[in-house]
Amino acid sequence: MLFQNPPVLLATLPRLSDQPLEPLSPDYLKVSLISTGIFFLILFGILCGIYFFAEFDIPYLLQWGVIGLWVFLFTFSLWHTWRNFKVQGFLVREHDITYRTGVFFRKTTVIPYNRIQHCEVRQGPIERRFKLRKLEVFTAGGESSDLTIPGLGGDRAEQLKTFLIEKKGRHEQS
């Protein structure tokens, strides 16, 4: 048989944007906002320490500039966290799993099941308080996860992990 490689018309391919993504747990927004708040409280503490323990006089204009910058960055980070939560989502399809994130720069990651090496479920202290977990999916050739889906409530992360491992096993057998 002679080798053939006919072209595929892009217009005939299914569009990922036509399929709705499953949103993350609403509690994940709380976890993200708390994490952002903790970061900025620590930063505020450091700035206060510099101000109170500095052995030199900090110009008045610089003090107000730093305060203004801190308020702007804190407000922007809260807005960015909220907006990113609205964009994030995942989709489990017959042959792959997809995750989307990003406010200014959208990132969509699609991993076919046959490329998955293993999966892990993780939970930080703030996530534990809200009973949330994150699923990390690893493919060959890397030491960090290729796909991380945060904000999965209840046993959803474990169910998804089990499903992905079963799909991976079926692809290896065929």
PDB file of C-alpha atoms in Angstrom:
ATOM      1  CA  MET A   1       0.000   0.000   0.000  1.00  0.00           C
ATOM      2  CA  LEU A   2       1.246   3.421  -0.931  1.00  0.00           C
ATOM      3  CA  PHE A   3       1.660   5.913   1.932  1.00  0.00           C
ATOM      4  CA  GLN A   4      -1.029   8.587   1.985  1.00  0.00           C
ATOM      5  CA  ASN A   5      -1.254  11.713   4.073  1.00  0.00           C
ATOM      6  CA  PRO A   6      -4.314  13.723   3.024  1.00  0.00           C
ATOM      7  CA  PRO A   7      -4.757  17.231   4.453  1.00  0.00           C
ATOM      8  CA  VAL A   8      -7.275  17.963   7.193  1.00  0.00           C
ATOM      9  CA  LEU A   9      -9.355  21.080   6.723  1.00  0.00           C
ATOM     10  CA  LEU A  10      -9.227  23.258   9.830  1.00  0.00           C
ATOM     11  CA  ALA A  11     -12.859  24.295   9.317  1.00  0.00           C
ATOM     12  CA  THR A  12     -13.950  20.675   9.898  1.00  0.00           C
ATOM     13  CA  LEU A  13     -12.259  20.350  13.295  1.00  0.00           C
ATOM     14  CA  PRO A  14     -14.422  20.708  16.409  1.00  0.00           C
ATOM     15  CA  ARG A  15     -13.942  24.003  18.241  1.00  0.00           C
ATOM     16  CA  LEU A  16     -12.967  23.819  21.877  1.00  0.00           C
ATOM     17  CA  SER A  17     -14.687  27.151  22.512  1.00  0.00           C
ATOM     18  CA  ASP A  18     -18.039  25.595  21.536  1.00  0.00           C
ATOM     19  CA  GLN A  19     -17.917  23.330  24.585  1.00  0.00           C
ATOM     20  CA  PRO A  20     -18.589  24.858  28.017  1.00  0.00           C
ATOM     21  CA  LEU A  21     -15.865  24.420  30.616  1.00  0.00           C
ATOM     22  CA  GLU A  22     -16.709  23.152  34.078  1.00  0.00           C
ATOM     23  CA  PRO A  23     -16.035  25.951  36.590  1.00  0.00           C
ATOM     24  CA  LEU A  24     -13.969  25.565  39.730  1.00  0.00           C
ATOM     25  CA  SER A  25     -15.593  25.427  43.172  1.00  0.00           C
ATOM     26  CA  PRO A  26     -16.848  28.837  44.370  1.00  0.00           C
ATOM     27  CA  ASP A  27     -14.842  28.290  47.571  1.00  0.00           C
ATOM     28  CA  TYR A  28     -11.672  28.444  45.488  1.00  0.00           C
ATOM     29  CA  LEU A  29     -12.250  32.166  44.985  1.00  0.00           C
ATOM     30  CA  LYS A  30     -12.231  32.570  48.775  1.00  0.00           C
ATOM     31  CA  VAL A  31      -9.003  30.559  49.047  1.00  0.00           C
ATOM     32  CA  SER A  32      -7.355  32.677  46.347  1.00  0.00           C
ATOM     33  CA  LEU A  33      -8.455  35.954  47.945  1.00  0.00           C
ATOM     34  CA  ILE A  34      -7.254  34.828  51.380  1.00  0.00           C
ATOM     35  CA  SER A  35      -3.879  33.800  49.937  1.00  0.00           C
ATOM     36  CA  THR A  36      -3.541  37.167  48.210  1.00  0.00           C
ATOM     37  CA  GLY A  37      -4.500  38.956  51.427  1.00  0.00           C
ATOM     38  CA  ILE A  38      -1.919  37.014  53.454  1.00  0.00           C
ATOM     39  CA  PHE A  39       0.801  37.856  50.933  1.00  0.00           C
ATOM     40  CA  PHE A  40       0.005  41.572  51.075  1.00  0.00           C
ATOM     41  CA  LEU A  41      -0.212  41.545  54.893  1.00  0.00           C
ATOM     42  CA  ILE A  42       3.290  40.066  55.043  1.00  0.00           C
ATOM     43  CA  LEU A  43       4.500  42.676  52.541  1.00  0.00           C
ATOM     44  CA  PHE A  44       2.846  45.414  54.643  1.00  0.00           C
ATOM     45  CA  GLY A  45       4.606  44.081  57.753  1.00  0.00           C
ATOM     46  CA  ILE A  46       7.966  44.169  55.990  1.00  0.00           C
ATOM     47  CA  LEU A  47       7.357  47.735  54.810  1.00  0.00           C
ATOM     48  CA  CYS A  48       6.332  48.791  58.334  1.00  0.00           C
ATOM     49  CA  GLY A  49       9.469  47.158  59.728  1.00  0.00           C
ATOM     50  CA  ILE A  50      11.628  49.074  57.270  1.00  0.00           C
ATOM     51  CA  TYR A  51       9.857  52.320  58.171  1.00  0.00           C
ATOM     52  CA  PHE A  52      10.058  51.919  61.958  1.00  0.00           C
ATOM     53  CA  PHE A  53      13.540  50.418  62.184  1.00  0.00           C
ATOM     54  CA  ALA A  54      15.269  52.433  59.465  1.00  0.00           C
ATOM     55  CA  GLU A  55      18.287  54.314  60.759  1.00  0.00           C
ATOM     56  CA  PHE A  56      17.741  57.086  58.240  1.00  0.00           C
ATOM     57  CA  ASP A  57      14.927  59.458  57.429  1.00  0.00           C
ATOM     58  CA  ILE A  58      12.611  58.285  54.655  1.00  0.00           C
ATOM     59  CA  PRO A  59      11.362  61.236  52.596  1.00  0.00           C
ATOM     60  CA  TYR A  60       7.698  62.063  53.118  1.00  0.00           C
ATOM     61  CA  LEU A  61       6.921  61.844  49.396  1.00  0.00           C
ATOM     62  CA  LEU A  62       8.529  58.382  49.187  1.00  0.00           C
ATOM     63  CA  GLN A  63       6.435  57.183  52.147  1.00  0.00           C
ATOM     64  CA  TRP A  64       3.195  58.188  50.424  1.00  0.00           C
ATOM     65  CA  GLY A  65       4.423  56.785  47.104  1.00  0.00           C
ATOM     66  CA  VAL A  66       5.100  53.394  48.693  1.00  0.00           C
ATOM     67  CA  ILE A  67       1.709  53.411  50.444  1.00  0.00           C
ATOM     68  CA  GLY A  68      -0.028  54.354  47.182  1.00  0.00           C
ATOM     69  CA  LEU A  69       1.841  51.653  45.269  1.00  0.00           C
ATOM     70  CA  TRP A  70       0.960  49.052  47.921  1.00  0.00           C
ATOM     71  CA  VAL A  71      -2.746  50.003  47.798  1.00  0.00           C
ATOM     72  CA  PHE A  72      -2.735  49.924  43.980  1.00  0.00           C
ATOM     73  CA  LEU A  73      -1.001  46.517  43.807  1.00  0.00           C
ATOM     74  CA  PHE A  74      -3.261  45.073  46.505  1.00  0.00           C
ATOM     75  CA  THR A  75      -6.415  46.290  44.752  1.00  0.00           C
ATOM     76  CA  PHE A  76      -5.162  45.146  41.346  1.00  0.00           C
ATOM     77  CA  SER A  77      -4.251  41.706  42.736  1.00  0.00           C
ATOM     78  CA  LEU A  78      -7.708  41.252  44.258  1.00  0.00           C
ATOM     79  CA  TRP A  79      -9.332  42.243  40.962  1.00  0.00           C
ATOM     80  CA  HIS A  80      -6.987  39.951  38.983  1.00  0.00           C
ATOM     81  CA  THR A  81      -7.699  37.035  41.329  1.00  0.00           C
ATOM     82  CA  TRP A  82     -11.454  37.525  40.956  1.00  0.00           C
ATOM     83  CA  ARG A  83     -11.263  37.915  37.170  1.00  0.00           C
ATOM     84  CA  ASN A  84      -8.988  34.893  36.739  1.00  0.00           C
ATOM     85  CA  PHE A  85     -11.426  32.787  38.773  1.00  0.00           C
ATOM     86  CA  LYS A  86     -14.188  33.696  36.300  1.00  0.00           C
ATOM     87  CA  VAL A  87     -12.018  32.505  33.379  1.00  0.00           C
ATOM     88  CA  GLN A  88     -10.670  29.277  34.868  1.00  0.00           C
ATOM     89  CA  GLY A  89     -12.305  25.993  34.016  1.00  0.00           C
ATOM     90  CA  PHE A  90     -11.674  22.457  32.841  1.00  0.00           C
ATOM     91  CA  LEU A  91     -13.215  20.028  30.422  1.00  0.00           C
ATOM     92  CA  VAL A  92     -13.007  16.243  30.401  1.00  0.00           C
ATOM     93  CA  ARG A  93     -13.510  14.803  26.928  1.00  0.00           C
ATOM     94  CA  GLU A  94     -13.310  11.303  25.489  1.00  0.00           C
ATOM     95  CA  HIS A  95      -9.598  11.469  24.613  1.00  0.00           C
ATOM     96  CA  ASP A  96      -8.181  14.375  26.639  1.00  0.00           C
ATOM     97  CA  ILE A  97      -8.484  16.783  29.537  1.00  0.00           C
ATOM     98  CA  THR A  98      -8.399  20.553  29.042  1.00  0.00           C
ATOM     99  CA  TYR A  99      -7.738  23.413  31.466  1.00  0.00           C
ATOM    100  CA  ARG A 100      -7.994  27.146  30.762  1.00  0.00           C
ATOM    101  CA  THR A 101      -6.710  30.088  32.789  1.00  0.00           C
ATOM    102  CA  GLY A 102      -5.468  33.648  32.311  1.00  0.00           C
ATOM    103  CA  VAL A 103      -6.884  37.156  32.356  1.00  0.00           C
ATOM    104  CA  PHE A 104      -4.587  39.046  30.000  1.00  0.00           C
ATOM    105  CA  PHE A 105      -2.801  36.089  28.467  1.00  0.00           C
ATOM    106  CA  ARG A 106      -5.113  33.093  28.049  1.00  0.00           C
ATOM    107  CA  LYS A 107      -3.552  29.688  28.416  1.00  0.00           C
ATOM    108  CA  THR A 108      -5.367  26.536  27.393  1.00  0.00           C
ATOM    109  CA  THR A 109      -3.646  23.238  28.150  1.00  0.00           C
ATOM    110  CA  VAL A 110      -4.877  20.023  26.546  1.00  0.00           C
ATOM    111  CA  ILE A 111      -3.362  16.701  27.611  1.00  0.00           C
ATOM    112  CA  PRO A 112      -4.332  13.471  25.843  1.00  0.00           C
ATOM    113  CA  TYR A 113      -4.846  10.562  28.217  1.00  0.00           C
ATOM    114  CA  ASN A 114      -2.194   8.442  26.494  1.00  0.00           C
ATOM    115  CA  ARG A 115       0.483  11.043  27.455  1.00  0.00           C
ATOM    116  CA  ILE A 116      -0.304  10.950  31.185  1.00  0.00           C
ATOM    117  CA  GLN A 117       2.348   9.319  33.382  1.00  0.00           C
ATOM    118  CA  HIS A 118       0.714   9.820  36.776  1.00  0.00           C
ATOM    119  CA  CYS A 119      -1.563  12.121  38.782  1.00  0.00           C
ATOM    120  CA  GLU A 120      -1.373  13.554  42.288  1.00  0.00           C
ATOM    121  CA  VAL A 121      -3.922  15.219  44.531  1.00  0.00           C
ATOM    122  CA  ARG A 122      -2.587  17.949  46.828  1.00  0.00           C
ATOM    123  CA  GLN A 123      -4.076  20.145  49.510  1.00  0.00           C
ATOM    124  CA  GLY A 124      -2.602  23.153  51.290  1.00  0.00           C
ATOM    125  CA  PRO A 125      -3.629  24.418  54.732  1.00  0.00           C
ATOM    126  CA  ILE A 126      -6.065  27.046  53.450  1.00  0.00           C
ATOM    127  CA  GLU A 127      -7.501  24.597  50.908  1.00  0.00           C
ATOM    128  CA  ARG A 128      -7.933  22.017  53.674  1.00  0.00           C
ATOM    129  CA  ARG A 129     -10.047  24.513  55.636  1.00  0.00           C
ATOM    130  CA  PHE A 130     -12.425  24.837  52.660  1.00  0.00           C
ATOM    131  CA  LYS A 131     -12.249  21.106  51.759  1.00  0.00           C
ATOM    132  CA  LEU A 132     -10.655  21.815  48.385  1.00  0.00           C
ATOM    133  CA  ARG A 133      -7.945  19.945  46.533  1.00  0.00           C
ATOM    134  CA  LYS A 134      -5.850  20.412  43.437  1.00  0.00           C
ATOM    135  CA  LEU A 135      -5.182  17.767  40.827  1.00  0.00           C
ATOM    136  CA  GLU A 136      -1.726  17.649  39.264  1.00  0.00           C
ATOM    137  CA  VAL A 137      -1.242  15.744  36.016  1.00  0.00           C
ATOM    138  CA  PHE A 138       2.271  14.728  34.961  1.00  0.00           C
ATOM    139  CA  THR A 139       3.439  13.711  31.505  1.00  0.00           C
ATOM    140  CA  ALA A 140       6.786  12.247  30.501  1.00  0.00           C
ATOM    141  CA  GLY A 141       9.933  14.329  30.583  1.00  0.00           C
ATOM    142  CA  GLY A 142       9.296  16.785  33.378  1.00  0.00           C
ATOM    143  CA  GLU A 143       9.740  17.020  37.106  1.00  0.00           C
ATOM    144  CA  SER A 144       6.859  19.429  37.633  1.00  0.00           C
ATOM    145  CA  SER A 145       3.232  18.941  36.728  1.00  0.00           C
ATOM    146  CA  ASP A 146       2.150  19.768  33.200  1.00  0.00           C
ATOM    147  CA  LEU A 147      -1.395  20.528  34.284  1.00  0.00           C
ATOM    148  CA  THR A 148      -2.706  21.660  37.667  1.00  0.00           C
ATOM    149  CA  ILE A 149      -6.422  22.062  38.254  1.00  0.00           C
ATOM    150  CA  PRO A 150      -6.992  23.848  41.576  1.00  0.00           C
ATOM    151  CA  GLY A 151     -10.241  24.392  43.434  1.00  0.00           C
ATOM    152  CA  LEU A 152     -11.791  20.943  43.107  1.00  0.00           C
ATOM    153  CA  GLY A 153     -14.323  20.481  45.886  1.00  0.00           C
ATOM    154  CA  GLY A 154     -15.015  17.416  47.965  1.00  0.00           C
ATOM    155  CA  ASP A 155     -13.951  14.149  46.402  1.00  0.00           C
ATOM    156  CA  ARG A 156     -14.002  15.606  42.892  1.00  0.00           C
ATOM    157  CA  ALA A 157     -10.183  15.614  42.636  1.00  0.00           C
ATOM    158  CA  GLU A 158      -9.963  11.954  43.694  1.00  0.00           C
ATOM    159  CA  GLN A 159     -12.729  10.985  41.253  1.00  0.00           C
ATOM    160  CA  LEU A 160     -10.990  12.822  38.441  1.00  0.00           C
ATOM    161  CA  LYS A 161      -7.631  11.259  39.328  1.00  0.00           C
ATOM    162  CA  THR A 162      -9.159   7.754  39.313  1.00  0.00           C
ATOM    163  CA  PHE A 163     -10.874   8.453  35.993  1.00  0.00           C
ATOM    164  CA  LEU A 164      -7.640   9.703  34.381  1.00  0.00           C
ATOM    165  CA  ILE A 165      -5.621   6.723  35.622  1.00  0.00           C
ATOM    166  CA  GLU A 166      -8.293   4.306  34.314  1.00  0.00           C
ATOM    167  CA  LYS A 167      -8.348   6.074  30.928  1.00  0.00           C
ATOM    168  CA  LYS A 168      -4.543   5.960  30.803  1.00  0.00           C
ATOM    169  CA  GLY A 169      -4.656   2.215  31.533  1.00  0.00           C
ATOM    170  CA  ARG A 170      -7.175   1.598  28.737  1.00  0.00           C
ATOM    171  CA  HIS A 171      -4.989   3.512  26.273  1.00  0.00           C
ATOM    172  CA  GLU A 172      -1.931   1.432  27.279  1.00  0.00           C
ATOM    173  CA  GLN A 173      -3.825  -1.831  26.726  1.00  0.00           C
ATOM    174  CA  SER A 174      -5.057  -0.922  23.250  1.00  0.00           C
TER     175      SER A 174
END
